[in-house]
Amino acid sequence: MKLLEGKTAIITGASRGIGRGIAQVFAEQGANVAFTYSSSVEAGNALEKELKDVGVNAKGYQSNAASFEEAQKLADDVVNDFGSIDILVNNAGITKDNLLMRISEEDFDTVIEVNLKSVFNMTKAVQRTMLKQRKGSIINMSSVVGVKGNAGQTNYAASKAGIIGFSKSVALELGSRNIRSNVIAPGFIETEMTAKLDEATVKGWREGIPLKRGGTPEDVANACVFLASDLSAYVTGQTLNVDGGMLT
């Protein structure tokens, strides 16, 4: 029996990187996958076909999670297309790094809006369906930066720390209806973005991690499978660091 058989998941920001990895592993575990992308139509179409080839129902939606109205419409569309929403993975996120003395108000606001407000938008959008079902698992993607901070990332750290506080509050509000809310805090995950970095820099980061390697999107996805499945039926309000021991 696959761990997510018969469940429907919404995954935001899934056209590449960690989001794409989560979509692939969820499909392999039997979940029907509704996913969003912002501008990469070609990548979205390719992922939709790839997931369908696994044998599950899958559909990509071009939707901006930072928009309250678009998030509401997405939730309605997914219920119409799939019939239920059992899992929500809030993965959409961006960075606009700079030292505090140089960061612009616009860059601060944009990161908060895309990374943090999108979690509010999407959680509020799926809440009604999950309350009717009296079940649901919400998984919010934070970061080790949201746990410990990082110089040059005040906006990103604030958004990711905010996700942790938000998720704990949702866990307290919705626990009586069997709706769980948890957080994944990835560490250094090697994706298309990190592949563009200088190899010496990446090697230095790997050496500072107890497991001596960067993580993969699949490492994060496997943790999401646990939190999405009935294996974690008694787990809510928690933050799981998937960081190779980086914060230990």
JSON list of C-alpha atoms in Angstrom, two decimals:
[
{"chain": "A", "resi": 1, "resn": "MET", "atom": "CA", "xyz": [0.00, 0.00, 0.00]},
{"chain": "A", "resi": 2, "resn": "LYS", "atom": "CA", "xyz": [1.41, 3.37, -1.00]},
{"chain": "A", "resi": 3, "resn": "LEU", "atom": "CA", "xyz": [1.52, 5.87, 1.86]},
{"chain": "A", "resi": 4, "resn": "LEU", "atom": "CA", "xyz": [-0.51, 8.59, 0.11]},
{"chain": "A", "resi": 5, "resn": "GLU", "atom": "CA", "xyz": [-2.87, 6.39, -1.91]},
{"chain": "A", "resi": 6, "resn": "GLY", "atom": "CA", "xyz": [-6.15, 8.17, -2.71]},
{"chain": "A", "resi": 7, "resn": "LYS", "atom": "CA", "xyz": [-5.11, 11.49, -1.16]},
{"chain": "A", "resi": 8, "resn": "THR", "atom": "CA", "xyz": [-5.11, 14.80, -3.08]},
{"chain": "A", "resi": 9, "resn": "ALA", "atom": "CA", "xyz": [-2.25, 17.22, -2.48]},
{"chain": "A", "resi": 10, "resn": "ILE", "atom": "CA", "xyz": [-1.77, 20.86, -3.45]},
{"chain": "A", "resi": 11, "resn": "ILE", "atom": "CA", "xyz": [1.89, 21.83, -3.80]},
{"chain": "A", "resi": 12, "resn": "THR", "atom": "CA", "xyz": [2.75, 25.46, -4.50]},
{"chain": "A", "resi": 13, "resn": "GLY", "atom": "CA", "xyz": [5.84, 26.46, -6.46]},
{"chain": "A", "resi": 14, "resn": "ALA", "atom": "CA", "xyz": [6.44, 23.00, -7.90]},
{"chain": "A", "resi": 15, "resn": "SER", "atom": "CA", "xyz": [7.92, 23.64, -11.34]},
{"chain": "A", "resi": 16, "resn": "ARG", "atom": "CA", "xyz": [11.50, 23.19, -10.11]},
{"chain": "A", "resi": 17, "resn": "GLY", "atom": "CA", "xyz": [13.75, 22.41, -7.15]},
{"chain": "A", "resi": 18, "resn": "ILE", "atom": "CA", "xyz": [12.29, 21.20, -3.87]},
{"chain": "A", "resi": 19, "resn": "GLY", "atom": "CA", "xyz": [8.67, 21.64, -5.01]},
{"chain": "A", "resi": 20, "resn": "ARG", "atom": "CA", "xyz": [9.23, 19.49, -8.07]},
{"chain": "A", "resi": 21, "resn": "GLY", "atom": "CA", "xyz": [10.90, 16.82, -5.93]},
{"chain": "A", "resi": 22, "resn": "ILE", "atom": "CA", "xyz": [7.94, 16.77, -3.55]},
{"chain": "A", "resi": 23, "resn": "ALA", "atom": "CA", "xyz": [5.47, 16.43, -6.43]},
{"chain": "A", "resi": 24, "resn": "GLN", "atom": "CA", "xyz": [7.41, 13.50, -7.89]},
{"chain": "A", "resi": 25, "resn": "VAL", "atom": "CA", "xyz": [7.72, 11.60, -4.59]},
{"chain": "A", "resi": 26, "resn": "PHE", "atom": "CA", "xyz": [4.08, 12.26, -3.67]},
{"chain": "A", "resi": 27, "resn": "ALA", "atom": "CA", "xyz": [2.97, 10.81, -7.02]},
{"chain": "A", "resi": 28, "resn": "GLU", "atom": "CA", "xyz": [5.18, 7.75, -6.49]},
{"chain": "A", "resi": 29, "resn": "GLN", "atom": "CA", "xyz": [3.42, 7.30, -3.13]},
{"chain": "A", "resi": 30, "resn": "GLY", "atom": "CA", "xyz": [0.00, 7.35, -4.83]},
{"chain": "A", "resi": 31, "resn": "ALA", "atom": "CA", "xyz": [-1.13, 10.95, -4.25]},
{"chain": "A", "resi": 32, "resn": "ASN", "atom": "CA", "xyz": [-3.08, 12.88, -6.85]},
{"chain": "A", "resi": 33, "resn": "VAL", "atom": "CA", "xyz": [-1.17, 16.12, -7.31]},
{"chain": "A", "resi": 34, "resn": "ALA", "atom": "CA", "xyz": [-2.42, 19.63, -8.00]},
{"chain": "A", "resi": 35, "resn": "PHE", "atom": "CA", "xyz": [0.55, 21.96, -8.26]},
{"chain": "A", "resi": 36, "resn": "THR", "atom": "CA", "xyz": [1.18, 25.62, -9.01]},
{"chain": "A", "resi": 37, "resn": "TYR", "atom": "CA", "xyz": [3.81, 27.50, -10.94]},
{"chain": "A", "resi": 38, "resn": "SER", "atom": "CA", "xyz": [4.18, 31.24, -11.47]},
{"chain": "A", "resi": 39, "resn": "SER", "atom": "CA", "xyz": [5.61, 31.68, -14.97]},
{"chain": "A", "resi": 40, "resn": "SER", "atom": "CA", "xyz": [7.26, 28.44, -16.17]},
{"chain": "A", "resi": 41, "resn": "VAL", "atom": "CA", "xyz": [4.43, 27.14, -18.36]},
{"chain": "A", "resi": 42, "resn": "GLU", "atom": "CA", "xyz": [6.70, 24.71, -20.23]},
{"chain": "A", "resi": 43, "resn": "ALA", "atom": "CA", "xyz": [8.13, 23.27, -17.01]},
{"chain": "A", "resi": 44, "resn": "GLY", "atom": "CA", "xyz": [4.61, 23.01, -15.57]},
{"chain": "A", "resi": 45, "resn": "ASN", "atom": "CA", "xyz": [3.33, 21.10, -18.59]},
{"chain": "A", "resi": 46, "resn": "ALA", "atom": "CA", "xyz": [6.33, 18.75, -18.48]},
{"chain": "A", "resi": 47, "resn": "LEU", "atom": "CA", "xyz": [5.80, 17.99, -14.78]},
{"chain": "A", "resi": 48, "resn": "GLU", "atom": "CA", "xyz": [2.08, 17.39, -15.29]},
{"chain": "A", "resi": 49, "resn": "LYS", "atom": "CA", "xyz": [2.84, 14.78, -17.98]},
{"chain": "A", "resi": 50, "resn": "GLU", "atom": "CA", "xyz": [5.56, 13.18, -15.86]},
{"chain": "A", "resi": 51, "resn": "LEU", "atom": "CA", "xyz": [3.22, 12.79, -12.87]},
{"chain": "A", "resi": 52, "resn": "LYS", "atom": "CA", "xyz": [0.39, 11.39, -15.00]},
{"chain": "A", "resi": 53, "resn": "ASP", "atom": "CA", "xyz": [2.81, 8.83, -16.42]},
{"chain": "A", "resi": 54, "resn": "VAL", "atom": "CA", "xyz": [3.26, 7.49, -12.86]},
{"chain": "A", "resi": 55, "resn": "GLY", "atom": "CA", "xyz": [-0.45, 6.65, -12.91]},
{"chain": "A", "resi": 56, "resn": "VAL", "atom": "CA", "xyz": [-1.97, 9.38, -10.73]},
{"chain": "A", "resi": 57, "resn": "ASN", "atom": "CA", "xyz": [-4.24, 12.29, -11.52]},
{"chain": "A", "resi": 58, "resn": "ALA", "atom": "CA", "xyz": [-2.20, 15.50, -11.85]},
{"chain": "A", "resi": 59, "resn": "LYS", "atom": "CA", "xyz": [-2.79, 19.06, -12.97]},
{"chain": "A", "resi": 60, "resn": "GLY", "atom": "CA", "xyz": [-0.70, 22.21, -13.03]},
{"chain": "A", "resi": 61, "resn": "TYR", "atom": "CA", "xyz": [-2.21, 25.63, -12.35]},
{"chain": "A", "resi": 62, "resn": "GLN", "atom": "CA", "xyz": [-0.60, 28.95, -13.16]},
{"chain": "A", "resi": 63, "resn": "SER", "atom": "CA", "xyz": [-1.37, 30.77, -9.93]},
{"chain": "A", "resi": 64, "resn": "ASN", "atom": "CA", "xyz": [0.25, 33.36, -7.70]},
{"chain": "A", "resi": 65, "resn": "ALA", "atom": "CA", "xyz": [0.03, 32.20, -4.07]},
{"chain": "A", "resi": 66, "resn": "ALA", "atom": "CA", "xyz": [0.85, 35.74, -2.92]},
{"chain": "A", "resi": 67, "resn": "SER", "atom": "CA", "xyz": [-2.56, 36.82, -4.24]},
{"chain": "A", "resi": 68, "resn": "PHE", "atom": "CA", "xyz": [-5.44, 36.19, -1.83]},
{"chain": "A", "resi": 69, "resn": "GLU", "atom": "CA", "xyz": [-7.99, 36.04, -4.68]},
{"chain": "A", "resi": 70, "resn": "GLU", "atom": "CA", "xyz": [-5.90, 33.63, -6.79]},
{"chain": "A", "resi": 71, "resn": "ALA", "atom": "CA", "xyz": [-5.38, 31.35, -3.79]},
{"chain": "A", "resi": 72, "resn": "GLN", "atom": "CA", "xyz": [-9.16, 31.20, -3.19]},
{"chain": "A", "resi": 73, "resn": "LYS", "atom": "CA", "xyz": [-9.80, 30.43, -6.85]},
{"chain": "A", "resi": 74, "resn": "LEU", "atom": "CA", "xyz": [-7.11, 27.73, -6.86]},
{"chain": "A", "resi": 75, "resn": "ALA", "atom": "CA", "xyz": [-8.67, 25.94, -3.89]},
{"chain": "A", "resi": 76, "resn": "ASP", "atom": "CA", "xyz": [-12.11, 26.04, -5.55]},
{"chain": "A", "resi": 77, "resn": "ASP", "atom": "CA", "xyz": [-10.68, 24.76, -8.84]},
{"chain": "A", "resi": 78, "resn": "VAL", "atom": "CA", "xyz": [-8.85, 21.88, -7.14]},
{"chain": "A", "resi": 79, "resn": "VAL", "atom": "CA", "xyz": [-12.00, 20.78, -5.29]},
{"chain": "A", "resi": 80, "resn": "ASN", "atom": "CA", "xyz": [-13.92, 20.88, -8.59]},
{"chain": "A", "resi": 81, "resn": "ASP", "atom": "CA", "xyz": [-11.19, 18.97, -10.46]},
{"chain": "A", "resi": 82, "resn": "PHE", "atom": "CA", "xyz": [-10.13, 16.46, -7.79]},
{"chain": "A", "resi": 83, "resn": "GLY", "atom": "CA", "xyz": [-13.03, 16.29, -5.31]},
{"chain": "A", "resi": 84, "resn": "SER", "atom": "CA", "xyz": [-11.00, 16.86, -2.14]},
{"chain": "A", "resi": 85, "resn": "ILE", "atom": "CA", "xyz": [-7.93, 18.54, -0.63]},
{"chain": "A", "resi": 86, "resn": "ASP", "atom": "CA", "xyz": [-6.20, 16.28, 1.86]},
{"chain": "A", "resi": 87, "resn": "ILE", "atom": "CA", "xyz": [-2.70, 17.80, 1.89]},
{"chain": "A", "resi": 88, "resn": "LEU", "atom": "CA", "xyz": [-1.38, 21.31, 1.38]},
{"chain": "A", "resi": 89, "resn": "VAL", "atom": "CA", "xyz": [2.34, 21.92, 0.90]},
{"chain": "A", "resi": 90, "resn": "ASN", "atom": "CA", "xyz": [3.16, 25.63, 0.99]},
{"chain": "A", "resi": 91, "resn": "ASN", "atom": "CA", "xyz": [6.47, 25.62, -0.84]},
{"chain": "A", "resi": 92, "resn": "ALA", "atom": "CA", "xyz": [6.44, 28.79, -2.98]},
{"chain": "A", "resi": 93, "resn": "GLY", "atom": "CA", "xyz": [9.26, 31.13, -2.01]},
{"chain": "A", "resi": 94, "resn": "ILE", "atom": "CA", "xyz": [11.84, 33.64, -3.22]},
{"chain": "A", "resi": 95, "resn": "THR", "atom": "CA", "xyz": [14.96, 35.41, -1.97]},
{"chain": "A", "resi": 96, "resn": "LYS", "atom": "CA", "xyz": [16.08, 38.99, -2.42]},
{"chain": "A", "resi": 97, "resn": "ASP", "atom": "CA", "xyz": [19.22, 39.04, -0.29]},
{"chain": "A", "resi": 98, "resn": "ASN", "atom": "CA", "xyz": [21.03, 42.14, 0.90]},
{"chain": "A", "resi": 99, "resn": "LEU", "atom": "CA", "xyz": [22.50, 43.65, 4.06]},
{"chain": "A", "resi": 100, "resn": "LEU", "atom": "CA", "xyz": [19.95, 45.53, 6.16]},
{"chain": "A", "resi": 101, "resn": "MET", "atom": "CA", "xyz": [21.64, 48.87, 5.41]},
{"chain": "A", "resi": 102, "resn": "ARG", "atom": "CA", "xyz": [21.19, 48.24, 1.67]},
{"chain": "A", "resi": 103, "resn": "ILE", "atom": "CA", "xyz": [17.91, 46.37, 1.44]},
{"chain": "A", "resi": 104, "resn": "SER", "atom": "CA", "xyz": [15.00, 48.31, -0.07]},
{"chain": "A", "resi": 105, "resn": "GLU", "atom": "CA", "xyz": [11.54, 48.49, 1.41]},
{"chain": "A", "resi": 106, "resn": "GLU", "atom": "CA", "xyz": [10.21, 46.94, -1.80]},
{"chain": "A", "resi": 107, "resn": "ASP", "atom": "CA", "xyz": [12.54, 43.92, -1.54]},
{"chain": "A", "resi": 108, "resn": "PHE", "atom": "CA", "xyz": [11.57, 43.42, 2.10]},
{"chain": "A", "resi": 109, "resn": "ASP", "atom": "CA", "xyz": [7.85, 43.62, 1.36]},
{"chain": "A", "resi": 110, "resn": "THR", "atom": "CA", "xyz": [8.02, 41.36, -1.70]},
{"chain": "A", "resi": 111, "resn": "VAL", "atom": "CA", "xyz": [9.76, 38.53, 0.15]},
{"chain": "A", "resi": 112, "resn": "ILE", "atom": "CA", "xyz": [7.30, 38.76, 3.06]},
{"chain": "A", "resi": 113, "resn": "GLU", "atom": "CA", "xyz": [4.37, 38.74, 0.63]},
{"chain": "A", "resi": 114, "resn": "VAL", "atom": "CA", "xyz": [5.54, 35.78, -1.47]},
{"chain": "A", "resi": 115, "resn": "ASN", "atom": "CA", "xyz": [6.99, 33.66, 1.34]},
{"chain": "A", "resi": 116, "resn": "LEU", "atom": "CA", "xyz": [4.75, 34.41, 4.33]},
{"chain": "A", "resi": 117, "resn": "LYS", "atom": "CA", "xyz": [1.49, 35.93, 3.15]},
{"chain": "A", "resi": 118, "resn": "SER", "atom": "CA", "xyz": [1.15, 33.13, 0.58]},
{"chain": "A", "resi": 119, "resn": "VAL", "atom": "CA", "xyz": [1.04, 30.63, 3.47]},
{"chain": "A", "resi": 120, "resn": "PHE", "atom": "CA", "xyz": [-1.82, 32.60, 5.05]},
{"chain": "A", "resi": 121, "resn": "ASN", "atom": "CA", "xyz": [-3.60, 32.86, 1.68]},
{"chain": "A", "resi": 122, "resn": "MET", "atom": "CA", "xyz": [-3.39, 29.17, 0.85]},
{"chain": "A", "resi": 123, "resn": "THR", "atom": "CA", "xyz": [-4.12, 27.89, 4.37]},
{"chain": "A", "resi": 124, "resn": "LYS", "atom": "CA", "xyz": [-7.21, 30.08, 4.59]},
{"chain": "A", "resi": 125, "resn": "ALA", "atom": "CA", "xyz": [-8.25, 28.95, 1.10]},
{"chain": "A", "resi": 126, "resn": "VAL", "atom": "CA", "xyz": [-8.15, 25.20, 1.90]},
{"chain": "A", "resi": 127, "resn": "GLN", "atom": "CA", "xyz": [-9.43, 25.53, 5.47]},
{"chain": "A", "resi": 128, "resn": "ARG", "atom": "CA", "xyz": [-13.12, 25.31, 4.59]},
{"chain": "A", "resi": 129, "resn": "THR", "atom": "CA", "xyz": [-12.68, 22.07, 2.63]},
{"chain": "A", "resi": 130, "resn": "MET", "atom": "CA", "xyz": [-10.52, 20.47, 5.32]},
{"chain": "A", "resi": 131, "resn": "LEU", "atom": "CA", "xyz": [-12.98, 21.49, 8.05]},
{"chain": "A", "resi": 132, "resn": "LYS", "atom": "CA", "xyz": [-15.83, 19.83, 6.11]},
{"chain": "A", "resi": 133, "resn": "GLN", "atom": "CA", "xyz": [-13.73, 16.69, 5.66]},
{"chain": "A", "resi": 134, "resn": "ARG", "atom": "CA", "xyz": [-12.66, 16.82, 9.32]},
{"chain": "A", "resi": 135, "resn": "LYS", "atom": "CA", "xyz": [-9.13, 15.93, 8.27]},
{"chain": "A", "resi": 136, "resn": "GLY", "atom": "CA", "xyz": [-6.13, 17.41, 6.56]},
{"chain": "A", "resi": 137, "resn": "SER", "atom": "CA", "xyz": [-2.37, 17.87, 6.72]},
{"chain": "A", "resi": 138, "resn": "ILE", "atom": "CA", "xyz": [-0.77, 21.27, 6.14]},
{"chain": "A", "resi": 139, "resn": "ILE", "atom": "CA", "xyz": [3.00, 21.32, 5.58]},
{"chain": "A", "resi": 140, "resn": "ASN", "atom": "CA", "xyz": [4.75, 24.68, 5.45]},
{"chain": "A", "resi": 141, "resn": "MET", "atom": "CA", "xyz": [8.25, 25.06, 4.03]},
{"chain": "A", "resi": 142, "resn": "SER", "atom": "CA", "xyz": [10.42, 27.21, 6.29]},
{"chain": "A", "resi": 143, "resn": "SER", "atom": "CA", "xyz": [14.23, 27.09, 6.41]},
{"chain": "A", "resi": 144, "resn": "VAL", "atom": "CA", "xyz": [17.07, 26.69, 8.89]},
{"chain": "A", "resi": 145, "resn": "VAL", "atom": "CA", "xyz": [17.48, 30.44, 8.25]},
{"chain": "A", "resi": 146, "resn": "GLY", "atom": "CA", "xyz": [14.06, 30.95, 9.86]},
{"chain": "A", "resi": 147, "resn": "VAL", "atom": "CA", "xyz": [15.28, 28.99, 12.91]},
{"chain": "A", "resi": 148, "resn": "LYS", "atom": "CA", "xyz": [18.70, 30.61, 13.42]},
{"chain": "A", "resi": 149, "resn": "GLY", "atom": "CA", "xyz": [18.81, 33.72, 11.17]},
{"chain": "A", "resi": 150, "resn": "ASN", "atom": "CA", "xyz": [21.44, 34.60, 8.57]},
{"chain": "A", "resi": 151, "resn": "ALA", "atom": "CA", "xyz": [23.35, 37.78, 7.83]},
{"chain": "A", "resi": 152, "resn": "GLY", "atom": "CA", "xyz": [22.18, 39.40, 4.60]},
{"chain": "A", "resi": 153, "resn": "GLN", "atom": "CA", "xyz": [18.78, 37.71, 4.76]},
{"chain": "A", "resi": 154, "resn": "THR", "atom": "CA", "xyz": [16.68, 39.75, 7.21]},
{"chain": "A", "resi": 155, "resn": "ASN", "atom": "CA", "xyz": [13.67, 39.64, 4.90]},
{"chain": "A", "resi": 156, "resn": "TYR", "atom": "CA", "xyz": [13.98, 35.91, 4.15]},
{"chain": "A", "resi": 157, "resn": "ALA", "atom": "CA", "xyz": [14.67, 35.00, 7.80]},
{"chain": "A", "resi": 158, "resn": "ALA", "atom": "CA", "xyz": [11.69, 37.06, 8.97]},
{"chain": "A", "resi": 159, "resn": "SER", "atom": "CA", "xyz": [9.39, 35.38, 6.44]},
{"chain": "A", "resi": 160, "resn": "LYS", "atom": "CA", "xyz": [10.58, 31.88, 7.31]},
{"chain": "A", "resi": 161, "resn": "ALA", "atom": "CA", "xyz": [10.44, 32.47, 11.07]},
{"chain": "A", "resi": 162, "resn": "GLY", "atom": "CA", "xyz": [6.93, 33.87, 10.62]},
{"chain": "A", "resi": 163, "resn": "ILE", "atom": "CA", "xyz": [5.90, 30.62, 8.94]},
{"chain": "A", "resi": 164, "resn": "ILE", "atom": "CA", "xyz": [6.88, 28.68, 12.08]},
{"chain": "A", "resi": 165, "resn": "GLY", "atom": "CA", "xyz": [4.78, 30.89, 14.38]},
{"chain": "A", "resi": 166, "resn": "PHE", "atom": "CA", "xyz": [1.85, 30.84, 11.96]},
{"chain": "A", "resi": 167, "resn": "SER", "atom": "CA", "xyz": [1.96, 27.04, 11.67]},
{"chain": "A", "resi": 168, "resn": "LYS", "atom": "CA", "xyz": [1.98, 26.51, 15.43]},
{"chain": "A", "resi": 169, "resn": "SER", "atom": "CA", "xyz": [-1.05, 28.79, 15.79]},
{"chain": "A", "resi": 170, "resn": "VAL", "atom": "CA", "xyz": [-2.92, 26.91, 13.03]},
{"chain": "A", "resi": 171, "resn": "ALA", "atom": "CA", "xyz": [-2.10, 23.62, 14.78]},
{"chain": "A", "resi": 172, "resn": "LEU", "atom": "CA", "xyz": [-3.73, 24.95, 17.96]},
{"chain": "A", "resi": 173, "resn": "GLU", "atom": "CA", "xyz": [-6.78, 26.31, 16.13]},
{"chain": "A", "resi": 174, "resn": "LEU", "atom": "CA", "xyz": [-7.55, 23.33, 13.91]},
{"chain": "A", "resi": 175, "resn": "GLY", "atom": "CA", "xyz": [-6.31, 20.33, 15.90]},
{"chain": "A", "resi": 176, "resn": "SER", "atom": "CA", "xyz": [-9.77, 19.56, 17.29]},
{"chain": "A", "resi": 177, "resn": "ARG", "atom": "CA", "xyz": [-10.97, 19.01, 13.70]},
{"chain": "A", "resi": 178, "resn": "ASN", "atom": "CA", "xyz": [-8.17, 16.53, 12.96]},
{"chain": "A", "resi": 179, "resn": "ILE", "atom": "CA", "xyz": [-6.30, 19.05, 10.79]},
{"chain": "A", "resi": 180, "resn": "ARG", "atom": "CA", "xyz": [-2.57, 19.00, 11.39]},
{"chain": "A", "resi": 181, "resn": "SER", "atom": "CA", "xyz": [-0.08, 21.79, 10.71]},
{"chain": "A", "resi": 182, "resn": "ASN", "atom": "CA", "xyz": [3.67, 21.19, 10.63]},
{"chain": "A", "resi": 183, "resn": "VAL", "atom": "CA", "xyz": [6.83, 22.80, 9.30]},
{"chain": "A", "resi": 184, "resn": "ILE", "atom": "CA", "xyz": [9.82, 21.51, 7.36]},
{"chain": "A", "resi": 185, "resn": "ALA", "atom": "CA", "xyz": [13.02, 23.56, 7.74]},
{"chain": "A", "resi": 186, "resn": "PRO", "atom": "CA", "xyz": [15.46, 22.49, 5.01]},
{"chain": "A", "resi": 187, "resn": "GLY", "atom": "CA", "xyz": [19.16, 23.20, 5.31]},
{"chain": "A", "resi": 188, "resn": "PHE", "atom": "CA", "xyz": [21.54, 23.33, 2.35]},
{"chain": "A", "resi": 189, "resn": "ILE", "atom": "CA", "xyz": [19.62, 21.55, -0.42]},
{"chain": "A", "resi": 190, "resn": "GLU", "atom": "CA", "xyz": [21.37, 21.10, -3.76]},
{"chain": "A", "resi": 191, "resn": "THR", "atom": "CA", "xyz": [19.11, 22.17, -6.64]},
{"chain": "A", "resi": 192, "resn": "GLU", "atom": "CA", "xyz": [19.40, 23.92, -10.01]},
{"chain": "A", "resi": 193, "resn": "MET", "atom": "CA", "xyz": [19.96, 27.17, -8.12]},
{"chain": "A", "resi": 194, "resn": "THR", "atom": "CA", "xyz": [22.90, 25.92, -6.04]},
{"chain": "A", "resi": 195, "resn": "ALA", "atom": "CA", "xyz": [24.44, 24.30, -9.15]},
{"chain": "A", "resi": 196, "resn": "LYS", "atom": "CA", "xyz": [25.25, 27.83, -10.35]},
{"chain": "A", "resi": 197, "resn": "LEU", "atom": "CA", "xyz": [27.38, 28.55, -7.27]},
{"chain": "A", "resi": 198, "resn": "ASP", "atom": "CA", "xyz": [31.16, 28.35, -7.10]},
{"chain": "A", "resi": 199, "resn": "GLU", "atom": "CA", "xyz": [32.24, 24.76, -6.38]},
{"chain": "A", "resi": 200, "resn": "ALA", "atom": "CA", "xyz": [34.70, 25.85, -3.66]},
{"chain": "A", "resi": 201, "resn": "THR", "atom": "CA", "xyz": [31.88, 27.64, -1.81]},
{"chain": "A", "resi": 202, "resn": "VAL", "atom": "CA", "xyz": [29.62, 24.61, -2.05]},
{"chain": "A", "resi": 203, "resn": "LYS", "atom": "CA", "xyz": [32.42, 22.33, -0.84]},
{"chain": "A", "resi": 204, "resn": "GLY", "atom": "CA", "xyz": [32.91, 24.58, 2.19]},
{"chain": "A", "resi": 205, "resn": "TRP", "atom": "CA", "xyz": [29.23, 24.34, 3.05]},
{"chain": "A", "resi": 206, "resn": "ARG", "atom": "CA", "xyz": [29.28, 20.55, 2.72]},
{"chain": "A", "resi": 207, "resn": "GLU", "atom": "CA", "xyz": [32.26, 20.31, 5.07]},
{"chain": "A", "resi": 208, "resn": "GLY", "atom": "CA", "xyz": [30.35, 22.25, 7.74]},
{"chain": "A", "resi": 209, "resn": "ILE", "atom": "CA", "xyz": [27.47, 19.74, 7.72]},
{"chain": "A", "resi": 210, "resn": "PRO", "atom": "CA", "xyz": [27.78, 16.69, 10.02]},
{"chain": "A", "resi": 211, "resn": "LEU", "atom": "CA", "xyz": [26.59, 14.33, 7.26]},
{"chain": "A", "resi": 212, "resn": "LYS", "atom": "CA", "xyz": [29.19, 15.93, 4.92]},
{"chain": "A", "resi": 213, "resn": "ARG", "atom": "CA", "xyz": [26.81, 16.43, 2.02]},
{"chain": "A", "resi": 214, "resn": "GLY", "atom": "CA", "xyz": [24.13, 18.75, 0.81]},
{"chain": "A", "resi": 215, "resn": "GLY", "atom": "CA", "xyz": [20.57, 17.52, 0.88]},
{"chain": "A", "resi": 216, "resn": "THR", "atom": "CA", "xyz": [18.51, 16.56, -2.16]},
{"chain": "A", "resi": 217, "resn": "PRO", "atom": "CA", "xyz": [14.95, 17.57, -3.02]},
{"chain": "A", "resi": 218, "resn": "GLU", "atom": "CA", "xyz": [14.07, 13.91, -2.38]},
{"chain": "A", "resi": 219, "resn": "ASP", "atom": "CA", "xyz": [15.39, 14.18, 1.20]},
{"chain": "A", "resi": 220, "resn": "VAL", "atom": "CA", "xyz": [12.92, 17.01, 1.83]},
{"chain": "A", "resi": 221, "resn": "ALA", "atom": "CA", "xyz": [10.15, 15.22, -0.06]},
{"chain": "A", "resi": 222, "resn": "ASN", "atom": "CA", "xyz": [10.52, 12.07, 2.06]},
{"chain": "A", "resi": 223, "resn": "ALA", "atom": "CA", "xyz": [10.05, 14.14, 5.23]},
{"chain": "A", "resi": 224, "resn": "CYS", "atom": "CA", "xyz": [6.96, 15.67, 3.63]},
{"chain": "A", "resi": 225, "resn": "VAL", "atom": "CA", "xyz": [5.59, 12.19, 2.89]},
{"chain": "A", "resi": 226, "resn": "PHE", "atom": "CA", "xyz": [5.85, 11.35, 6.59]},
{"chain": "A", "resi": 227, "resn": "LEU", "atom": "CA", "xyz": [4.00, 14.52, 7.63]},
{"chain": "A", "resi": 228, "resn": "ALA", "atom": "CA", "xyz": [1.39, 14.12, 4.86]},
{"chain": "A", "resi": 229, "resn": "SER", "atom": "CA", "xyz": [0.66, 10.47, 5.62]},
{"chain": "A", "resi": 230, "resn": "ASP", "atom": "CA", "xyz": [-1.15, 8.71, 8.45]},
{"chain": "A", "resi": 231, "resn": "LEU", "atom": "CA", "xyz": [2.26, 7.71, 9.86]},
{"chain": "A", "resi": 232, "resn": "SER", "atom": "CA", "xyz": [2.31, 11.16, 11.51]},
{"chain": "A", "resi": 233, "resn": "ALA", "atom": "CA", "xyz": [-1.33, 11.11, 12.68]},
{"chain": "A", "resi": 234, "resn": "TYR", "atom": "CA", "xyz": [-0.29, 12.29, 16.17]},
{"chain": "A", "resi": 235, "resn": "VAL", "atom": "CA", "xyz": [2.20, 14.93, 15.05]},
{"chain": "A", "resi": 236, "resn": "THR", "atom": "CA", "xyz": [1.17, 18.58, 14.79]},
{"chain": "A", "resi": 237, "resn": "GLY", "atom": "CA", "xyz": [2.66, 21.98, 15.57]},
{"chain": "A", "resi": 238, "resn": "GLN", "atom": "CA", "xyz": [6.19, 20.69, 14.99]},
{"chain": "A", "resi": 239, "resn": "THR", "atom": "CA", "xyz": [9.21, 21.94, 13.02]},
{"chain": "A", "resi": 240, "resn": "LEU", "atom": "CA", "xyz": [11.35, 19.22, 11.44]},
{"chain": "A", "resi": 241, "resn": "ASN", "atom": "CA", "xyz": [14.84, 20.34, 10.45]},
{"chain": "A", "resi": 242, "resn": "VAL", "atom": "CA", "xyz": [15.99, 18.47, 7.33]},
{"chain": "A", "resi": 243, "resn": "ASP", "atom": "CA", "xyz": [19.54, 19.77, 7.41]},
{"chain": "A", "resi": 244, "resn": "GLY", "atom": "CA", "xyz": [22.03, 16.92, 7.74]},
{"chain": "A", "resi": 245, "resn": "GLY", "atom": "CA", "xyz": [22.67, 18.02, 11.32]},
{"chain": "A", "resi": 246, "resn": "MET", "atom": "CA", "xyz": [23.65, 21.59, 10.35]},
{"chain": "A", "resi": 247, "resn": "LEU", "atom": "CA", "xyz": [21.93, 23.15, 13.38]},
{"chain": "A", "resi": 248, "resn": "THR", "atom": "CA", "xyz": [23.00, 20.46, 15.83]}
]
